[in-house]
Structure formats: C-alpha cells, structure tokens
GROMACS .gro file of C-alpha atoms in nm:
model
  149
    1MET     CA    1   3.835  -4.510   3.807
    2TRP     CA    2   4.037  -4.285   4.034
    3SER     CA    3   3.975  -4.321   4.404
    4PHE     CA    4   4.104  -4.120   4.695
    5ASN     CA    5   3.985  -4.361   4.968
    6LYS     CA    6   4.270  -4.298   5.211
    7ILE     CA    7   4.235  -3.920   5.197
    8ALA     CA    8   3.856  -3.940   5.222
    9ASN     CA    9   3.873  -4.172   5.521
   10LEU     CA   10   4.126  -3.949   5.701
   11VAL     CA   11   3.916  -3.638   5.643
   12ASN     CA   12   3.599  -3.822   5.745
   13GLU     CA   13   3.755  -3.955   6.068
   14TRP     CA   14   3.901  -3.618   6.160
   15LEU     CA   15   3.572  -3.437   6.101
   16SER     CA   16   3.366  -3.711   6.271
   17GLN     CA   17   3.562  -3.665   6.592
   18ARG     CA   18   3.475  -3.297   6.605
   19MET     CA   19   3.124  -3.260   6.458
   20SER     CA   20   2.786  -3.419   6.410
   21PRO     CA   21   2.731  -3.649   6.107
   22THR     CA   22   2.517  -3.389   5.930
   23TRP     CA   23   2.787  -3.123   5.946
   24VAL     CA   24   3.052  -3.377   5.845
   25THR     CA   25   2.857  -3.453   5.526
   26VAL     CA   26   2.799  -3.085   5.448
   27ILE     CA   27   3.164  -2.993   5.502
   28GLU     CA   28   3.285  -3.287   5.293
   29MET     CA   29   3.055  -3.180   5.008
   30VAL     CA   30   3.179  -2.820   5.029
   31ILE     CA   31   3.545  -2.930   5.033
   32THR     CA   32   3.494  -3.161   4.736
   33GLY     CA   33   3.301  -2.897   4.543
   34ILE     CA   34   3.573  -2.638   4.597
   35LEU     CA   35   3.840  -2.886   4.488
   36ILE     CA   36   3.653  -2.978   4.169
   37ILE     CA   37   3.581  -2.616   4.077
   38SER     CA   38   3.946  -2.525   4.144
   39LEU     CA   39   4.061  -2.815   3.928
   40PHE     CA   40   3.846  -2.702   3.637
   41ALA     CA   41   3.950  -2.336   3.679
   42VAL     CA   42   4.322  -2.423   3.671
   43LEU     CA   43   4.265  -2.670   3.387
   44GLY     CA   44   4.083  -2.399   3.192
   45LEU     CA   45   4.371  -2.154   3.237
   46VAL     CA   46   4.631  -2.409   3.133
   47LEU     CA   47   4.435  -2.523   2.828
   48VAL     CA   48   4.377  -2.163   2.713
   49ILE     CA   49   4.750  -2.091   2.738
   50MET     CA   50   4.835  -2.412   2.551
   51GLU     CA   51   4.579  -2.341   2.278
   52ARG     CA   52   4.708  -1.987   2.228
   53LYS     CA   53   5.069  -2.105   2.210
   54VAL     CA   54   4.989  -2.376   1.955
   55SER     CA   55   4.778  -2.147   1.740
   56ALA     CA   56   5.054  -1.884   1.747
   57TRP     CA   57   5.305  -2.148   1.639
   58ILE     CA   58   5.079  -2.270   1.356
   59GLN     CA   59   5.014  -1.915   1.233
   60ILE     CA   60   5.385  -1.821   1.259
   61ARG     CA   61   5.327  -1.519   1.481
   62LEU     CA   62   5.454  -1.402   1.816
   63GLY     CA   63   5.119  -1.465   1.981
   64PRO     CA   64   5.068  -1.445   2.355
   65ASN     CA   65   5.433  -1.416   2.452
   66ARG     CA   66   5.424  -1.050   2.555
   67VAL     CA   67   5.226  -1.045   2.881
   68GLY     CA   68   5.423  -1.174   3.178
   69PRO     CA   69   5.693  -1.440   3.175
   70LYS     CA   70   5.652  -1.636   2.850
   71GLY     CA   71   5.293  -1.515   2.817
   72MET     CA   72   5.163  -1.668   3.142
   73PHE     CA   73   4.950  -1.364   3.228
   74GLN     CA   74   4.771  -1.348   2.892
   75SER     CA   75   4.456  -1.510   3.036
   76LEU     CA   76   4.453  -1.253   3.317
   77ALA     CA   77   4.490  -0.971   3.064
   78ASP     CA   78   4.204  -1.115   2.856
   79THR     CA   79   3.985  -1.140   3.166
   80ILE     CA   80   4.050  -0.777   3.261
   81LYS     CA   81   3.982  -0.670   2.902
   82LEU     CA   82   3.647  -0.852   2.899
   83MET     CA   83   3.545  -0.705   3.236
   84VAL     CA   84   3.622  -0.350   3.122
   85LYS     CA   85   3.443  -0.382   2.788
   86GLU     CA   86   3.104  -0.223   2.753
   87GLY     CA   87   2.820  -0.471   2.749
   88MET     CA   88   2.599  -0.416   2.445
   89THR     CA   89   2.254  -0.557   2.381
   90PRO     CA   90   2.119  -0.548   2.025
   91THR     CA   91   1.834  -0.301   1.973
   92HIS     CA   92   1.561  -0.546   1.876
   93ALA     CA   93   1.667  -0.827   2.110
   94ASP     CA   94   1.474  -0.937   2.416
   95LYS     CA   95   1.699  -0.788   2.683
   96PHE     CA   96   1.603  -1.037   2.955
   97LEU     CA   97   1.668  -1.346   2.741
   98PHE     CA   98   1.981  -1.200   2.584
   99ASN     CA   99   2.131  -1.133   2.928
  100LEU     CA  100   2.008  -1.468   3.063
  101ALA     CA  101   2.201  -1.672   2.804
  102PRO     CA  102   2.547  -1.652   2.974
  103PHE     CA  103   2.393  -1.760   3.303
  104ILE     CA  104   2.236  -2.064   3.139
  105ALA     CA  105   2.573  -2.156   2.987
  106MET     CA  106   2.742  -2.131   3.328
  107MET     CA  107   2.467  -2.334   3.495
  108VAL     CA  108   2.518  -2.610   3.239
  109ALA     CA  109   2.891  -2.617   3.316
  110MET     CA  110   2.822  -2.642   3.688
  111LEU     CA  111   2.559  -2.913   3.638
  112LEU     CA  112   2.810  -3.117   3.439
  113MET     CA  113   3.045  -3.104   3.739
  114ALA     CA  114   2.774  -3.196   3.992
  115PRO     CA  115   2.821  -3.575   3.986
  116LEU     CA  116   3.196  -3.531   4.024
  117ALA     CA  117   3.172  -3.312   4.331
  118PHE     CA  118   2.949  -3.543   4.531
  119ALA     CA  119   3.071  -3.889   4.432
  120LYS     CA  120   3.156  -4.135   4.708
  121ASN     CA  121   3.516  -4.121   4.836
  122PHE     CA  122   3.615  -3.840   4.598
  123GLN     CA  123   3.583  -4.073   4.299
  124MET     CA  124   3.611  -3.894   3.969
  125TRP     CA  125   3.293  -4.054   3.833
  126ASN     CA  126   3.026  -4.255   4.012
  127LEU     CA  127   2.705  -4.216   3.815
  128ASN     CA  128   2.522  -4.516   3.672
  129ILE     CA  129   2.367  -4.328   3.381
  130GLY     CA  130   2.666  -4.100   3.316
  131VAL     CA  131   2.648  -4.091   2.937
  132LEU     CA  132   2.278  -4.010   2.940
  133TYR     CA  133   2.328  -3.740   3.206
  134ILE     CA  134   2.618  -3.575   3.020
  135THR     CA  135   2.431  -3.585   2.688
  136SER     CA  136   2.108  -3.444   2.826
  137ILE     CA  137   2.263  -3.167   3.037
  138SER     CA  138   2.516  -3.058   2.775
  139SER     CA  139   2.239  -3.029   2.516
  140VAL     CA  140   2.087  -2.749   2.726
  141SER     CA  141   2.388  -2.529   2.639
  142VAL     CA  142   2.262  -2.516   2.282
  143ILE     CA  143   1.956  -2.332   2.413
  144SER     CA  144   2.177  -2.061   2.564
  145VAL     CA  145   2.356  -2.016   2.230
  146LEU     CA  146   2.023  -1.988   2.049
  147ILE     CA  147   1.889  -1.737   2.302
  148ALA     CA  148   2.201  -1.521   2.272
  149GLY     CA  149   2.192  -1.538   1.892
   0.00000   0.00000   0.00000
C-alpha cells in the first residue's frame, strides 16, 4: 500500500501552526481531493491517447496523429467537438431521466474515488470493505446506462 507519511506530516504540521484543527482537516481533505481528481483526469487523457494510438496501429491507419505534435491534442479536439454538438433527446423518451443519466454516471465515478481522497496519510486505499464498496457503487452505473437507453 502506498503511503505518503512524510508529505502528510509536513503539510499537517505547517497547517497546524497557522490554523485551527477543524480548518486543517478541511484544507487537507480539499488538497487530497484535488490531487486525486487531477490524477484521474491526467490518467484518463493519457489512457485515451494510448488507446487511440494502439487501435490505429492495429487497424493500419493514420489515426490520431494529425492534431498537435504526434496527436497529443486529439483529446482536446474531441472534447471541443462534443461540447459543440447539438444535444438530442429522443421523442418518446422521458426527458428528465434521459438527461439525468450522465449525471448519475459521473456521480458513480466520484463515489468510487471517495475513499481514496480521504484516506489517512494520503494512502491510496484504506477501506476495510473495499471490494464490497467498489462492487456496490460501480453497479449503480448500470442504472445510468439503462436510463439513457
């Protein structure tokens, strides 16, 4: 299990000298949350680029090598394309539930990161019932897929 005890202790001591214990805890949680979300955002970008490169190599095509240096801005171009696209809701669909589905999917992703962000001493996993938690929370994402479908 990874542990960042030295960094956590330095940050805790520095904050404890300047603030009350309540604010120290809140600020440590915010810092850890931002770090975890940033890690997953960067990891997502890197894995998307890697997946696109490998699939282009398998399919013997140029693939995402056109946007930016060696295709590094392809994810940014895809994001802009998705933001500009017109959102369409099927005619006979329940508009509220159809539009709620992406939010449920994002909430599931954030809930899966929750035990990481608030573990003691920045540990990467400190949850006694981790497998049960991951299984139960990730199964909720199926509901969002069914609602959107």
